[in-house]
JSON list of C-alpha atoms in Angstrom, two decimals:
[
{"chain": "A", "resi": 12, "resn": "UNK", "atom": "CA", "xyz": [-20.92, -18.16, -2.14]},
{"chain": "A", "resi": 13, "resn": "UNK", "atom": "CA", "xyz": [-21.00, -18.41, -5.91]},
{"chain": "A", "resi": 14, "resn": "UNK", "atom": "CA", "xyz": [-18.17, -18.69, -7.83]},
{"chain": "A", "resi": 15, "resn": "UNK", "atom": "CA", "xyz": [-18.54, -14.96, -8.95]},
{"chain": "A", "resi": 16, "resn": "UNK", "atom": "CA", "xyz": [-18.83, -13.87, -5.62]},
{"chain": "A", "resi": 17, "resn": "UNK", "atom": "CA", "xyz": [-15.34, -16.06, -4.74]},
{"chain": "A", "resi": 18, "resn": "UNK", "atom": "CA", "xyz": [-13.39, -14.70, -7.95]},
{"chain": "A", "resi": 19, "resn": "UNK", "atom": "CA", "xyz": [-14.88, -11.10, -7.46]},
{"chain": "A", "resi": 20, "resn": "UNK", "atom": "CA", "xyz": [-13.26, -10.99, -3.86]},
{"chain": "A", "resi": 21, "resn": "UNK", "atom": "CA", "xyz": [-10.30, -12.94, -5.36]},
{"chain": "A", "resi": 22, "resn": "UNK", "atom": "CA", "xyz": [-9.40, -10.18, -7.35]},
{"chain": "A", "resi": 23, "resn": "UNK", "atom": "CA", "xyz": [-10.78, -7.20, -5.04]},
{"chain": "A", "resi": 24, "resn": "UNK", "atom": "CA", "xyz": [-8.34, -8.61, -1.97]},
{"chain": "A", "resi": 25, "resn": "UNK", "atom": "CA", "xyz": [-5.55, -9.81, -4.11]},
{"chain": "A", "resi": 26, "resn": "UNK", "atom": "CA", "xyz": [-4.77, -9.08, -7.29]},
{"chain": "A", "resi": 27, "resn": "UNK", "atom": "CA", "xyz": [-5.47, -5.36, -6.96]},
{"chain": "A", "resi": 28, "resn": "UNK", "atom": "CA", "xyz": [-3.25, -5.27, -4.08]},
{"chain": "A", "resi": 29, "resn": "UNK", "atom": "CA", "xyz": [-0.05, -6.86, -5.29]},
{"chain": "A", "resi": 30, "resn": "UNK", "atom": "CA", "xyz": [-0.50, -5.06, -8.62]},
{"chain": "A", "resi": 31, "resn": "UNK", "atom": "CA", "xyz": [-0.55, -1.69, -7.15]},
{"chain": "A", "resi": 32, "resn": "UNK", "atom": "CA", "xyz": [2.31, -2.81, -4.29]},
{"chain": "A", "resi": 33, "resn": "UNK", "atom": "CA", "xyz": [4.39, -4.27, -7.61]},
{"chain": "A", "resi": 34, "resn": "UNK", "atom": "CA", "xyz": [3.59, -0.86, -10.06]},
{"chain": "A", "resi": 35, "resn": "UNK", "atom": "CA", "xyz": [4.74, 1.20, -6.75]},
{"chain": "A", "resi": 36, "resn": "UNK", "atom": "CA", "xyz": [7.66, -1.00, -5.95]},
{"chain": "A", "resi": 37, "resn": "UNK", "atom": "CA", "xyz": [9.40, -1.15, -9.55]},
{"chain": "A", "resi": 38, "resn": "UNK", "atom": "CA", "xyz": [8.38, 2.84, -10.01]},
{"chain": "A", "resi": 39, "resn": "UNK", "atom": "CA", "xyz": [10.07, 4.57, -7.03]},
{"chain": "A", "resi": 40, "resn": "UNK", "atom": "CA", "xyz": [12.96, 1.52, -6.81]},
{"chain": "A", "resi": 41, "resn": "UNK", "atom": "CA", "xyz": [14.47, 2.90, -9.94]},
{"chain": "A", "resi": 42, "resn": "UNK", "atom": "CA", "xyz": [13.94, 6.64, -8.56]},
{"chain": "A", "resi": 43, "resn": "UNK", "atom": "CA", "xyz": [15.58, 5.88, -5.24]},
{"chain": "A", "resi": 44, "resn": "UNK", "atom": "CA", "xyz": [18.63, 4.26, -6.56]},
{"chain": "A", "resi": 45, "resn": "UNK", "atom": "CA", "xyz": [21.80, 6.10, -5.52]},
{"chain": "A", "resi": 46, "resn": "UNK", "atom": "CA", "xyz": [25.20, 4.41, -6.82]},
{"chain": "A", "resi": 47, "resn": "UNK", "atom": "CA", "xyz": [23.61, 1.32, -7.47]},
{"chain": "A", "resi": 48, "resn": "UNK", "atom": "CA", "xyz": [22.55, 0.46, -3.96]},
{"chain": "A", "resi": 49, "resn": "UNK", "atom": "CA", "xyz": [18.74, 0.70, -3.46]},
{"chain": "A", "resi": 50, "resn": "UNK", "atom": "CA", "xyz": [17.56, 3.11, -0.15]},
{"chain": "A", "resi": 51, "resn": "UNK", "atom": "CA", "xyz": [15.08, 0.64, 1.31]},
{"chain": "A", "resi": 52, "resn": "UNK", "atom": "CA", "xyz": [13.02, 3.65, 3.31]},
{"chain": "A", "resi": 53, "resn": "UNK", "atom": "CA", "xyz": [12.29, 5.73, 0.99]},
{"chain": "A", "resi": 54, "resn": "UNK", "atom": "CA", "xyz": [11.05, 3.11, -1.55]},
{"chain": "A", "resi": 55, "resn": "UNK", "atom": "CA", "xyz": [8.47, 1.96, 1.41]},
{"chain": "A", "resi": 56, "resn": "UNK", "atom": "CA", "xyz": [7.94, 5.66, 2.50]},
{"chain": "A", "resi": 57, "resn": "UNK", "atom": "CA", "xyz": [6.92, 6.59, -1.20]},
{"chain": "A", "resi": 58, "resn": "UNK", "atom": "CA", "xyz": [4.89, 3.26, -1.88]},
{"chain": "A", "resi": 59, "resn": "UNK", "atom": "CA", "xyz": [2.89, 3.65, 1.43]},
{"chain": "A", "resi": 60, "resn": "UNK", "atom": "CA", "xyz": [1.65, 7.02, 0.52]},
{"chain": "A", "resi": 61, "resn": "UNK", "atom": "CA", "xyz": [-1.05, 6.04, -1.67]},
{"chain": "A", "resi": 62, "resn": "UNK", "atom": "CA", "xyz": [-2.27, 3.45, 0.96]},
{"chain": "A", "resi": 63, "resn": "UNK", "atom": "CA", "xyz": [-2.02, 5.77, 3.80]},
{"chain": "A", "resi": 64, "resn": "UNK", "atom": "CA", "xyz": [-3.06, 9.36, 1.53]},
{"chain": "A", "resi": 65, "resn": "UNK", "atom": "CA", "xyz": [-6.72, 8.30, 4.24]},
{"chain": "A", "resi": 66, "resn": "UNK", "atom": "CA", "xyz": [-4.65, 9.27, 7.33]},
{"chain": "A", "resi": 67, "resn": "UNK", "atom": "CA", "xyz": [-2.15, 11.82, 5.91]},
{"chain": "A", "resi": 68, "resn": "UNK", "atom": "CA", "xyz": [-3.79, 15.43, 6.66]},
{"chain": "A", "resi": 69, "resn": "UNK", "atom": "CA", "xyz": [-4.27, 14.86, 10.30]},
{"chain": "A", "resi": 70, "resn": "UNK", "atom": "CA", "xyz": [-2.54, 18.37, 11.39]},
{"chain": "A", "resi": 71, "resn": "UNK", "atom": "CA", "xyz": [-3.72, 21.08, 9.65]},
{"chain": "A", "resi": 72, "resn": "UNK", "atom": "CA", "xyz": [-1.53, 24.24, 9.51]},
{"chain": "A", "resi": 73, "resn": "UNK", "atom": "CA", "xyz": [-4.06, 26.68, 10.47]},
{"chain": "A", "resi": 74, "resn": "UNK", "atom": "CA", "xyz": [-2.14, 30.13, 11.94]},
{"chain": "A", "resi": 75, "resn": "UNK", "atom": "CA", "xyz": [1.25, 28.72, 10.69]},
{"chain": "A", "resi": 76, "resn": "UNK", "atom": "CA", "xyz": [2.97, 31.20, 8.43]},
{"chain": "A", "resi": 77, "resn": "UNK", "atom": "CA", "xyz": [3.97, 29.96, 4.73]},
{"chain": "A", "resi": 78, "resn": "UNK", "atom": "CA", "xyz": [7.47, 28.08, 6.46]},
{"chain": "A", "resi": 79, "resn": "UNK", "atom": "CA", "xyz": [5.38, 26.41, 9.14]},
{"chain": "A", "resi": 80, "resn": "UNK", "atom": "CA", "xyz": [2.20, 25.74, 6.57]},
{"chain": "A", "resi": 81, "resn": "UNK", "atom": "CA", "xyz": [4.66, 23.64, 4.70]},
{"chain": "A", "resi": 82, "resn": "UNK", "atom": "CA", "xyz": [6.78, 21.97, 7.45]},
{"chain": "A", "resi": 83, "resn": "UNK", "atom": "CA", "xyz": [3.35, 20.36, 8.63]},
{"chain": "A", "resi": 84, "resn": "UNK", "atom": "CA", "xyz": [2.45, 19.39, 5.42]},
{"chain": "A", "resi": 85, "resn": "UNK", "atom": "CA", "xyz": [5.87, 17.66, 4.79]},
{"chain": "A", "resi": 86, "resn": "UNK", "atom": "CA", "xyz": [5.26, 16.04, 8.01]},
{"chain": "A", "resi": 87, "resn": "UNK", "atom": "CA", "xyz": [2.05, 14.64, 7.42]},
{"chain": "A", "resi": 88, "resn": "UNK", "atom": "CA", "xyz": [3.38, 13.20, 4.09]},
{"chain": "A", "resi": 89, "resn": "UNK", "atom": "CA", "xyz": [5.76, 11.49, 5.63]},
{"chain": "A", "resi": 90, "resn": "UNK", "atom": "CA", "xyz": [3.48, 9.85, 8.46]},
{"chain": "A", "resi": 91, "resn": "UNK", "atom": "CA", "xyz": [1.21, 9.42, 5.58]},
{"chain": "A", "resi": 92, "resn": "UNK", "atom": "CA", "xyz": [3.63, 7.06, 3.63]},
{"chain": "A", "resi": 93, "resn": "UNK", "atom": "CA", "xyz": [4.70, 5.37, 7.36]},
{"chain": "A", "resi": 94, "resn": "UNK", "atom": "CA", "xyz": [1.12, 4.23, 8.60]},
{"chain": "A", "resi": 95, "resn": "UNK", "atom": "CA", "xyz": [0.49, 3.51, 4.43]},
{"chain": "A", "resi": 96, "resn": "UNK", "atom": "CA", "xyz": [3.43, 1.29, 4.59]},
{"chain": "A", "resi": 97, "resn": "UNK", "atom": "CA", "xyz": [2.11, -0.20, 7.31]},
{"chain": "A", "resi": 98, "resn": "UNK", "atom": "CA", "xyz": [-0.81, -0.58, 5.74]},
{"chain": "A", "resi": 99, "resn": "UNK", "atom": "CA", "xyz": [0.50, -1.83, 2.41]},
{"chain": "A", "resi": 100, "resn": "UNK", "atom": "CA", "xyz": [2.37, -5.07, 4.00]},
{"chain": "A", "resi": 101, "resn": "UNK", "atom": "CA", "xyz": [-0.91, -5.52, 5.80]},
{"chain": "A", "resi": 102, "resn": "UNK", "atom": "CA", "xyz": [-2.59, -5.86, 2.64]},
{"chain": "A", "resi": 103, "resn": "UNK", "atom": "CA", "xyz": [-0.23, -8.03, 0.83]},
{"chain": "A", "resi": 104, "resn": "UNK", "atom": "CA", "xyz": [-0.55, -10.35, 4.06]},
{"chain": "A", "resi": 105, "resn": "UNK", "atom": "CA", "xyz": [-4.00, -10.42, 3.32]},
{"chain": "A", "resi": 106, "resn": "UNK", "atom": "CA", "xyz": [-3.41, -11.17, -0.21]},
{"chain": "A", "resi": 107, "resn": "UNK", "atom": "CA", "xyz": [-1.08, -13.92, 0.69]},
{"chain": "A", "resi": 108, "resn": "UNK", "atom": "CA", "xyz": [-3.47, -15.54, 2.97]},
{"chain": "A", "resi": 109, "resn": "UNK", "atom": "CA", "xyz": [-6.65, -15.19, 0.32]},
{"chain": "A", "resi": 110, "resn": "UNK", "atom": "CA", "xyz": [-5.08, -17.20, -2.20]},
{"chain": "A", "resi": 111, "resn": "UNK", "atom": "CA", "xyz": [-5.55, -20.77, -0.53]},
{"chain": "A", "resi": 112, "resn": "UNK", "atom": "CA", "xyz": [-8.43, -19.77, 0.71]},
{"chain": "A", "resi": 113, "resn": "UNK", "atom": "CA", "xyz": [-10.28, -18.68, -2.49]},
{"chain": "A", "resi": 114, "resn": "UNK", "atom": "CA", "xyz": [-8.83, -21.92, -3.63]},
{"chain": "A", "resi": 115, "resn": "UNK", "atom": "CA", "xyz": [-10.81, -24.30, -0.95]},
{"chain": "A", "resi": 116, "resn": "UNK", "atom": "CA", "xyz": [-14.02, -21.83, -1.56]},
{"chain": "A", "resi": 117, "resn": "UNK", "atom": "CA", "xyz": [-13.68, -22.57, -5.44]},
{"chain": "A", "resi": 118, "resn": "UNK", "atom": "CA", "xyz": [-13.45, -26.30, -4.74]},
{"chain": "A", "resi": 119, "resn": "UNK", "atom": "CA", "xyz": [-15.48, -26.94, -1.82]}
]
């Protein structure tokens, strides 16, 4: 690979990622602060959505009324931001592993 190639995927797989994960973090940590004590699962609930916004509208409310149209909405929000969650520590594992790497592809 070229050394292009190496620091194109270098930021693509990890810089992007821990950005986004850090912009996330520091936004909805300040929103989910109650008496000075941060509420851990709802800061990863609301950073996981935009990772997991892919997989969120897998029920559709078709022949709900209005109530049940937007319980199943709220629902898949919230398994939205759980798989995205999942999803998001996947990618900073990633990240974490693609930084020695790119290192030994830059050198080698």
């Amino acid at each position: 690979m070229a050394k292009k190639d190496v620091l194109k995927d270098f930021l693509k797989k990890t810089v992007l990622p821990v950005l986004a994960a850090l912009l996330l973090f520091t936004m909805f940590s300040r929103i989910f602060t109650e008496n000075g004590a941060i509420d851990w699962f709802l800061v990863w609930l609301a950073c996981g959505v935009p990772f997991g916004i892919g997989k969120m509208f897998t029920l559709i409310p078709i022949g709900y009324g209005i109530s049940g149209t937007v319980g199943v909405v709220a629902l898949n929000i919230v398994l939205g931001g759980l798989i995205g969650g999942v999803i998001l520590i996947w990618k900073l594992a990633v990240a974490l592993w693609y930084v020695p790497l790119s290192i030994y592809r830059l050198f080698a």
